[in-house]
Every structure is written in structure tokens, then in C-alpha cells.
PDB file of C-alpha atoms in Angstrom:
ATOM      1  CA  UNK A   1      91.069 126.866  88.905  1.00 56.00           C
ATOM      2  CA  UNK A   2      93.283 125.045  91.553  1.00 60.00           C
ATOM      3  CA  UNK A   3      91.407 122.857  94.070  1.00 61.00           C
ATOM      4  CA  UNK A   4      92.898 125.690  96.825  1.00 61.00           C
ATOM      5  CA  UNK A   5      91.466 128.724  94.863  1.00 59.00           C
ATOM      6  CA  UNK A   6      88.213 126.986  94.824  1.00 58.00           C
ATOM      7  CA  UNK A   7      88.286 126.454  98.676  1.00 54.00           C
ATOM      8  CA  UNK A   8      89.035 130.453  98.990  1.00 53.00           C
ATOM      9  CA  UNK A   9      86.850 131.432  96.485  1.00 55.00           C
ATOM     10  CA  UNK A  10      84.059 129.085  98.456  1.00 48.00           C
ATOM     11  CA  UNK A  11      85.121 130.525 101.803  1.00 53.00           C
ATOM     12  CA  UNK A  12      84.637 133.948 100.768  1.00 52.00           C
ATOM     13  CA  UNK A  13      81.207 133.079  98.913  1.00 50.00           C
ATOM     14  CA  UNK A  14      79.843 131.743 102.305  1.00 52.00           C
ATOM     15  CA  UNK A  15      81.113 134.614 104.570  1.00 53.00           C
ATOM     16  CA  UNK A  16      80.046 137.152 102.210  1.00 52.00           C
ATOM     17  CA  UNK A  17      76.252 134.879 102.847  1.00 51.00           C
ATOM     18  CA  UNK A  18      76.628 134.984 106.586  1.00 51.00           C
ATOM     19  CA  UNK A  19      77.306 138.646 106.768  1.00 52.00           C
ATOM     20  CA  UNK A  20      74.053 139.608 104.578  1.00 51.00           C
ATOM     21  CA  UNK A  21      72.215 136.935 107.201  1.00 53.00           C
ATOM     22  CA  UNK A  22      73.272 138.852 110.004  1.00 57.00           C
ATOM     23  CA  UNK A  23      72.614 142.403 108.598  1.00 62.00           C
ATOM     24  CA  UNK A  24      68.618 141.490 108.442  1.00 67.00           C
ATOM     25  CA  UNK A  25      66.744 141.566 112.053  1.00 70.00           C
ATOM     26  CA  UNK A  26      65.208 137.766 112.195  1.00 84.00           C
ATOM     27  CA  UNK A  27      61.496 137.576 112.339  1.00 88.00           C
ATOM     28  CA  UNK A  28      59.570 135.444 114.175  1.00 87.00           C
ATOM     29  CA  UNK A  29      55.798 133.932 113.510  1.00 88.00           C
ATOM     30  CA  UNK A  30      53.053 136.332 114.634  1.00 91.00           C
ATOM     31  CA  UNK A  31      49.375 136.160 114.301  1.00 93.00           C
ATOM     32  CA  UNK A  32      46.331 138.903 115.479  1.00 95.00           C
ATOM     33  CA  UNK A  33      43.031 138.422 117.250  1.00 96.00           C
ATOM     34  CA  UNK A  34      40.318 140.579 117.480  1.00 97.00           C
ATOM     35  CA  UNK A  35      39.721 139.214 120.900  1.00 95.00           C
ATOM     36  CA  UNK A  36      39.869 135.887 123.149  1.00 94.00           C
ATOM     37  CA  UNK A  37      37.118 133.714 121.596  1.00 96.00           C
ATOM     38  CA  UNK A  38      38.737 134.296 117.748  1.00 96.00           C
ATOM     39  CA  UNK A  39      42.118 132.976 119.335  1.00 95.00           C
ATOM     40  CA  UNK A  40      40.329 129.742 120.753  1.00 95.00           C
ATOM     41  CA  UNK A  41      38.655 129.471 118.022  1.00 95.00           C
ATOM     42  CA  UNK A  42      41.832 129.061 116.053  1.00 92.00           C
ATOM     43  CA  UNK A  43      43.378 127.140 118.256  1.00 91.00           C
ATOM     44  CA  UNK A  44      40.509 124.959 118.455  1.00 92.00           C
ATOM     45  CA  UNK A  45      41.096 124.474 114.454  1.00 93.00           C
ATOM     46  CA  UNK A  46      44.561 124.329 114.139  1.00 88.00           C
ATOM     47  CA  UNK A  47      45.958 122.696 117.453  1.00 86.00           C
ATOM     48  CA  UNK A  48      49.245 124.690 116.977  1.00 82.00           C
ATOM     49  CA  UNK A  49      48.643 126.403 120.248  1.00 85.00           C
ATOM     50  CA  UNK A  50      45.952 125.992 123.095  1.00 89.00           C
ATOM     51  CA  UNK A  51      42.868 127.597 124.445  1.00 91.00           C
ATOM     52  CA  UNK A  52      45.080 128.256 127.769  1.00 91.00           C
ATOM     53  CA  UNK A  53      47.654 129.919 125.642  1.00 89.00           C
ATOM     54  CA  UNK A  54      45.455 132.503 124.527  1.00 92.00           C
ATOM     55  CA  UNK A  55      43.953 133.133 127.871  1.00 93.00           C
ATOM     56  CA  UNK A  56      47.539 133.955 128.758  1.00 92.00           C
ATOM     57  CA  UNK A  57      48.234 136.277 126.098  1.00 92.00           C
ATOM     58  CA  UNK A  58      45.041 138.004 125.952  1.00 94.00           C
ATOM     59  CA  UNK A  59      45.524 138.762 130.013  1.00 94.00           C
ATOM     60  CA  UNK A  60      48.883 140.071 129.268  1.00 93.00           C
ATOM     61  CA  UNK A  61      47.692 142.400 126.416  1.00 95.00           C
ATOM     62  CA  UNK A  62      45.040 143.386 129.140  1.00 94.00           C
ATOM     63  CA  UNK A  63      47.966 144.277 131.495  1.00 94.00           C
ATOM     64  CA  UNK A  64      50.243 146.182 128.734  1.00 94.00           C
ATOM     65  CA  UNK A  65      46.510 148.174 127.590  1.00 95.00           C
ATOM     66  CA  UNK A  66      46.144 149.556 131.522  1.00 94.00           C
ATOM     67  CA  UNK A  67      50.150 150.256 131.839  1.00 94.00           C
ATOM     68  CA  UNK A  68      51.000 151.739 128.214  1.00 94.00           C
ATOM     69  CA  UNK A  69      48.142 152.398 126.252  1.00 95.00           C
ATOM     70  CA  UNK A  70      48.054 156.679 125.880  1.00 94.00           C
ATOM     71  CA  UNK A  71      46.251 158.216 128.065  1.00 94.00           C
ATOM     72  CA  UNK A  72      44.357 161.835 126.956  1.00 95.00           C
ATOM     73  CA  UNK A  73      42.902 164.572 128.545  1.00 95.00           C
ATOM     74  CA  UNK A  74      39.339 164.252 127.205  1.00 95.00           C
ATOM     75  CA  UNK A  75      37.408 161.919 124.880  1.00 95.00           C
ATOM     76  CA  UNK A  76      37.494 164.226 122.042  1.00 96.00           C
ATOM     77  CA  UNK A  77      40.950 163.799 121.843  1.00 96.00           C
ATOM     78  CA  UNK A  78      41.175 160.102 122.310  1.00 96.00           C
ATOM     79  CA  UNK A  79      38.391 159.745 119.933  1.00 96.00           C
ATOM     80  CA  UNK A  80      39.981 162.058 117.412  1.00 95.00           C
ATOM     81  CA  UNK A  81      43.351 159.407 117.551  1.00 94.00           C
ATOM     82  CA  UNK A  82      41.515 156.564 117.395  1.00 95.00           C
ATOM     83  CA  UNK A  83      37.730 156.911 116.200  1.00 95.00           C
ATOM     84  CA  UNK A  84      34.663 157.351 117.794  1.00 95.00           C
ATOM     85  CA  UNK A  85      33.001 154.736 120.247  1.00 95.00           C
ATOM     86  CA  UNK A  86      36.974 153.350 120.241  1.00 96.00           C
ATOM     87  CA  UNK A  87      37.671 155.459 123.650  1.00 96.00           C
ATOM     88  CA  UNK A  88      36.448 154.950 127.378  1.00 94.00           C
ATOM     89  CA  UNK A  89      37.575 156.487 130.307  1.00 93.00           C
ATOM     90  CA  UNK A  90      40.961 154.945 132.786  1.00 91.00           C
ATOM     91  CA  UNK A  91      38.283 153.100 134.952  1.00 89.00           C
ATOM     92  CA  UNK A  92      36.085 151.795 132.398  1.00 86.00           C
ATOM     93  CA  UNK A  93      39.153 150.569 130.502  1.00 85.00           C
ATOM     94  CA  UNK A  94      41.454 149.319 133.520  1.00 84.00           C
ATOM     95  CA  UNK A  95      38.831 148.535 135.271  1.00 81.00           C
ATOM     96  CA  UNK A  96      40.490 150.743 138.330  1.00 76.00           C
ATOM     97  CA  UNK A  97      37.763 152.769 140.296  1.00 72.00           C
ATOM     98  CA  UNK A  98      37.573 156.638 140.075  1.00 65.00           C
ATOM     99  CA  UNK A  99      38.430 157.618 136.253  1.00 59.00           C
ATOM    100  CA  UNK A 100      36.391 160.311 134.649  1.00 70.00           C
ATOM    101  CA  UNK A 101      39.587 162.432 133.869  1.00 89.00           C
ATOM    102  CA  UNK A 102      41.468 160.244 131.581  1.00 93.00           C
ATOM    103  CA  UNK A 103      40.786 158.937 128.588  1.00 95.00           C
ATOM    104  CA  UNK A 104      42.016 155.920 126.774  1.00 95.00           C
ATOM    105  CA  UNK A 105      41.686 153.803 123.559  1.00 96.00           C
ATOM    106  CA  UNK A 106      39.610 149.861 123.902  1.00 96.00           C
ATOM    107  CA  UNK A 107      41.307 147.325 123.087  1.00 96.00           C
ATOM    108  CA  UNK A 108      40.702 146.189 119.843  1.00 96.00           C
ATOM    109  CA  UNK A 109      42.516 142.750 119.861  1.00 96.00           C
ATOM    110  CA  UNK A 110      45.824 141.703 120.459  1.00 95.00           C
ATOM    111  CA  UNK A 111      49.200 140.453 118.528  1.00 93.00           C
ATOM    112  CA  UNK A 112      50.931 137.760 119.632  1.00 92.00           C
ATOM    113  CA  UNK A 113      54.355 136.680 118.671  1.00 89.00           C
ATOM    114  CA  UNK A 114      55.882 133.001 118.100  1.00 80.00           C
ATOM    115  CA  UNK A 115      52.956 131.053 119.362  1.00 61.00           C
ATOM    116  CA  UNK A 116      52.285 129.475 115.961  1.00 56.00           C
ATOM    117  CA  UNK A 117      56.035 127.546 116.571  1.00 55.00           C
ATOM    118  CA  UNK A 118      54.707 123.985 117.638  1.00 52.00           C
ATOM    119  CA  UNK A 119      55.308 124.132 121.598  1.00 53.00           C
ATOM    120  CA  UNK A 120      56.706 127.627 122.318  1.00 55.00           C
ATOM    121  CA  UNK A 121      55.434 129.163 124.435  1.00 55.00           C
ATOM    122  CA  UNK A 122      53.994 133.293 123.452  1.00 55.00           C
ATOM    123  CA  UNK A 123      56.791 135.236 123.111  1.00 70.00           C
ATOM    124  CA  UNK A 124      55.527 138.234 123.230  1.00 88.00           C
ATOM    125  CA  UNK A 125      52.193 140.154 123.260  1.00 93.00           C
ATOM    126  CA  UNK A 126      51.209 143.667 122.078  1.00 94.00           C
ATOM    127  CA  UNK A 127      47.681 145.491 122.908  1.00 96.00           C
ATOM    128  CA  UNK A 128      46.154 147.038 119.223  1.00 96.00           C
ATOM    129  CA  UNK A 129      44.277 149.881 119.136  1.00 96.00           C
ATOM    130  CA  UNK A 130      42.303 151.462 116.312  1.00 96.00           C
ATOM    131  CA  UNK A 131      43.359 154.652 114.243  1.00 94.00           C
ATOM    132  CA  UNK A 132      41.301 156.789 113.025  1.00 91.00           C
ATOM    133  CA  UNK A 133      41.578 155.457 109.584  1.00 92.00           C
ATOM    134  CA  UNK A 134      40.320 152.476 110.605  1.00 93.00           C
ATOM    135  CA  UNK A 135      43.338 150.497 110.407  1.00 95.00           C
ATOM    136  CA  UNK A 136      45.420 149.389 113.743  1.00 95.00           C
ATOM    137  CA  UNK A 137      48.636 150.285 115.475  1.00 93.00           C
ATOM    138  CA  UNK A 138      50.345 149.037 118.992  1.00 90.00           C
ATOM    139  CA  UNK A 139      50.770 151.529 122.246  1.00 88.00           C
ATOM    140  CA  UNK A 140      53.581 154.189 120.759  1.00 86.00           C
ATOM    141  CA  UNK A 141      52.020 154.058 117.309  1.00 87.00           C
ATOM    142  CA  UNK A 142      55.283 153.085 115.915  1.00 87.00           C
ATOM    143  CA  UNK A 143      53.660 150.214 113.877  1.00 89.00           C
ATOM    144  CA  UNK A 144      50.202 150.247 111.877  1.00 91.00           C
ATOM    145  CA  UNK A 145      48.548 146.935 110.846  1.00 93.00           C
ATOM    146  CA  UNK A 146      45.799 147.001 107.529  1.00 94.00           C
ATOM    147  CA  UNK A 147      43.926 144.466 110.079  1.00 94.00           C
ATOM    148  CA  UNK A 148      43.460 142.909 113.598  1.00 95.00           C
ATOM    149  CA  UNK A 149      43.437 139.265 112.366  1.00 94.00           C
ATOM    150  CA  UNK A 150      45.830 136.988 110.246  1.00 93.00           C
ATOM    151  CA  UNK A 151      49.258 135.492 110.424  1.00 91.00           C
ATOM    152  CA  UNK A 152      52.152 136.643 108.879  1.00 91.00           C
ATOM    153  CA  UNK A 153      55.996 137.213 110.009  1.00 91.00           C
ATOM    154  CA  UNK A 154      57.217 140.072 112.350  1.00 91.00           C
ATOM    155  CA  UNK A 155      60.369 141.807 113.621  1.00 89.00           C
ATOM    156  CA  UNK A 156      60.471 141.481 117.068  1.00 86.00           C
ATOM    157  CA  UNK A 157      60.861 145.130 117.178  1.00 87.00           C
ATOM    158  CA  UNK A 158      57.235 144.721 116.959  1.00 89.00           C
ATOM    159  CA  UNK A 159      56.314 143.103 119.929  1.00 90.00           C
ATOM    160  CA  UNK A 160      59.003 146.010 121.829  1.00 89.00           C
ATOM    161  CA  UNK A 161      57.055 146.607 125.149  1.00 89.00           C
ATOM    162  CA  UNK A 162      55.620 150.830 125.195  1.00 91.00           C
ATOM    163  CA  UNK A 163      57.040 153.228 128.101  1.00 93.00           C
ATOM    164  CA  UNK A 164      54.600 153.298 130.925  1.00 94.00           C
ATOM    165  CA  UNK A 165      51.727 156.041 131.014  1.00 92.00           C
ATOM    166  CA  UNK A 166      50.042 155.501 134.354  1.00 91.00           C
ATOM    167  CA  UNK A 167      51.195 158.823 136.669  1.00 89.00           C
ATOM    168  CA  UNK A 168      51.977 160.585 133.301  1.00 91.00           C
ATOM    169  CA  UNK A 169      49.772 163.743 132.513  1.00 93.00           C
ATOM    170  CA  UNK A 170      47.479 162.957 129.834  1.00 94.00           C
ATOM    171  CA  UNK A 171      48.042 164.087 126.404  1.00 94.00           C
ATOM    172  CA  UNK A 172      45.986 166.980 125.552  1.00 94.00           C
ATOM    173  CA  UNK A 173      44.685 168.554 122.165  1.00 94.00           C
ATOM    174  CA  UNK A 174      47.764 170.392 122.323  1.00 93.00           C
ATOM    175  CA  UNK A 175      50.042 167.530 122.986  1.00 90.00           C
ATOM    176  CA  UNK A 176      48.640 165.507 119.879  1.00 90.00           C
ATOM    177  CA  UNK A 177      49.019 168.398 117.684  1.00 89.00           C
ATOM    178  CA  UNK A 178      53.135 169.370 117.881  1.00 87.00           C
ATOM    179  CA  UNK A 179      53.682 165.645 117.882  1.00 79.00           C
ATOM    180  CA  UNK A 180      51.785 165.601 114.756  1.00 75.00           C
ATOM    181  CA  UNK A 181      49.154 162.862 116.421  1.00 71.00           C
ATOM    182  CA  UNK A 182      48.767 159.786 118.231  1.00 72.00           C
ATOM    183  CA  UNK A 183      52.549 158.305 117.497  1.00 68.00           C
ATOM    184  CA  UNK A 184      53.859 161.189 115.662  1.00 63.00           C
ATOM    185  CA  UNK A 185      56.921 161.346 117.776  1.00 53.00           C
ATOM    186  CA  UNK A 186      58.256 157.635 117.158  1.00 41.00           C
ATOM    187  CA  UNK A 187      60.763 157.203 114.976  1.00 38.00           C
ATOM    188  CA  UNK A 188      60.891 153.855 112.762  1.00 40.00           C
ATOM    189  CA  UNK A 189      57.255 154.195 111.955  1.00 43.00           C
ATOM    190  CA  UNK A 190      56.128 151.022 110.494  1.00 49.00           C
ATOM    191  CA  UNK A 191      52.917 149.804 108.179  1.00 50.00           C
ATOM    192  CA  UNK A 192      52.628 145.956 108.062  1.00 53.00           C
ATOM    193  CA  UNK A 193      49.776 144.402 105.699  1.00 49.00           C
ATOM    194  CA  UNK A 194      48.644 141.757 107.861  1.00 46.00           C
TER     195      UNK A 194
END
């Protein structure tokens, strides 16, 4: 083999790489919390991220739970999506005042994305809610996590922020049942170990 056949053949070997490389979405480091304290607490233990960072997140997943989280008609319904006890009504869960018509899940911890990179800052939070199963999913139901704690590695299409609900009617028995339930509709449905 000539020296310049080698250089092609090289050339093509390493293009041929790059072009797999960019065919697969990058993932980035994400890890779940039940709630606030379990986040300090591992920040407390690993000093890859702060107590202030998880303050930060967990208000944002707060903020993303009262704008996105689904909203249903009655309890029944929002219990039948997500389990009972899981549900509460708008007020109780926002913490806005009147509620008593609207239904939505609790929060039952949060996923954060690329806070576990020494220095960066969160890049991006999602709100997890239980399913009836017992395992947990984000706002659209598009992914489904075996747990609400760990580490692990996540598309960003994971952390993708849900369409608003607040104004939207609530979805009723009826609504659940021709999407084929809570996240039926979304496409790319997703199941994720950790």
C-alpha cells in the first residue's frame, strides 16, 4: 500500500467515525431526587455540586410542576394516571388560592441534568410524577424512569420543557381514555432504567 493510499484510506476511516458521532444525540450527566434534602444530602457527600444548586433546581421543578404538570377534571382521574394519595387539587399543589376543580399529580422528585459536570451550572430540570405502576415519568409522559433516584446519562430530549396547562381545560375521564392515558398521545415514548 502506497504511503498516499494509506492517507485516503485513513481519511475515509475517520470521516466514516465522525459521521456515526454525529448521527447519535449526545447525552449529558443526569441524576434524580426524591426531593430537596436527598439532593443536599448528596451534595453534602460528593461536593460535585452545592446545597444552593439544588435549592435552585428543586424551585425550578416547583415552577415547571404548577405550569406543565396535567391538569384533570377530578381526582379519580388524576389518581387513576398516577396512583392514589399521588394527586391534590391546583391550590394545594401550586399553592395558588381557590382550586377545588382541578386536579393534579405531587411532585414526586425532580431530574436534573449536567449538574454532576464539576462547575456547571444545572442545565436543565424536569418535575417527576408517579404512574400508576409505580414507576415515574416527566410532564407529557413521554419518558418513564424504573426510579426517582440515581445517576446515569440522558438525552437532552429528556430534560425538553412540557407545553403549558394553566388556562387549558382539564383532562377528563374521557380525555385520558382516546389518548390511551396519561401520555398516550406523545410520540418517542421513552423507558430509562435509572
Amino acid at each position: 500500500m502506497t504511503k498516499r493510499s494509506r492517507t485516503v484510506a485513513l481519511f475515509i476511516l475517520g470521516a466514516a467515525a465522525f459521521a456515526l458521532a454525529g448521527c447519535r444525540e449526545e447525552e449529558i450527566d443526569a441524576q434524580a431526587f426524591p426531593d430537596a434534602q436527598s439532593c443536599k444530602n448528596a451534595a453534602n457527600a460528593t461536593g460535585a455540586f452545592s446545597s444552593s444548586d439544588c435549592d435552585t433546581a428543586f424551585a425550578a421543578a416547583q415552577q415547571l410542576q404548577a405550569e406543565s404538570a396535567p391538569r384533570y377534571d377530578s381526582l379519580e382521574v388524576c389518581e387513576e394516571q398516577h396512583g392514589v394519595g399521588e394527586c391534590g387539587d391546583e391550590a394545594q399543589v401550586t399553592g395558588a388560592s381557590g382550586g377545588g376543580s382541578i386536579f393534579m399529580p405531587l411532585l414526586a422528585g425532580y431530574l436534573i441534568g449536567n449538574m454532576l459536570a464539576r462547575g456547571a451550572a444545572p442545565a436543565a430540570v424536569q418535575p417527576l410524577y408517579k404512574t400508576p405502576d409505580g414507576k415515574f415519568t416527566n410532564a407529557t409522559g413521554s419518558s418513564t424512569y424504573q426510579t426517582n433516584s440515581g445517576q446515569g446519562k440522558l438525552a437532552p430530549s429528556h430534560f425538553a420543557k412540557a407545553p403549558s396547562t394553566i388556562g387549558k381545560a382539564p383532562m377528563t375521564k374521557a380525555t385520558v381514555a382516546s389518548r390511551g392515558g396519561f401520555g398516550g398521545a406523545a410520540t418517542g415514548r421513552t423507558s430509562t432504567g435509572g
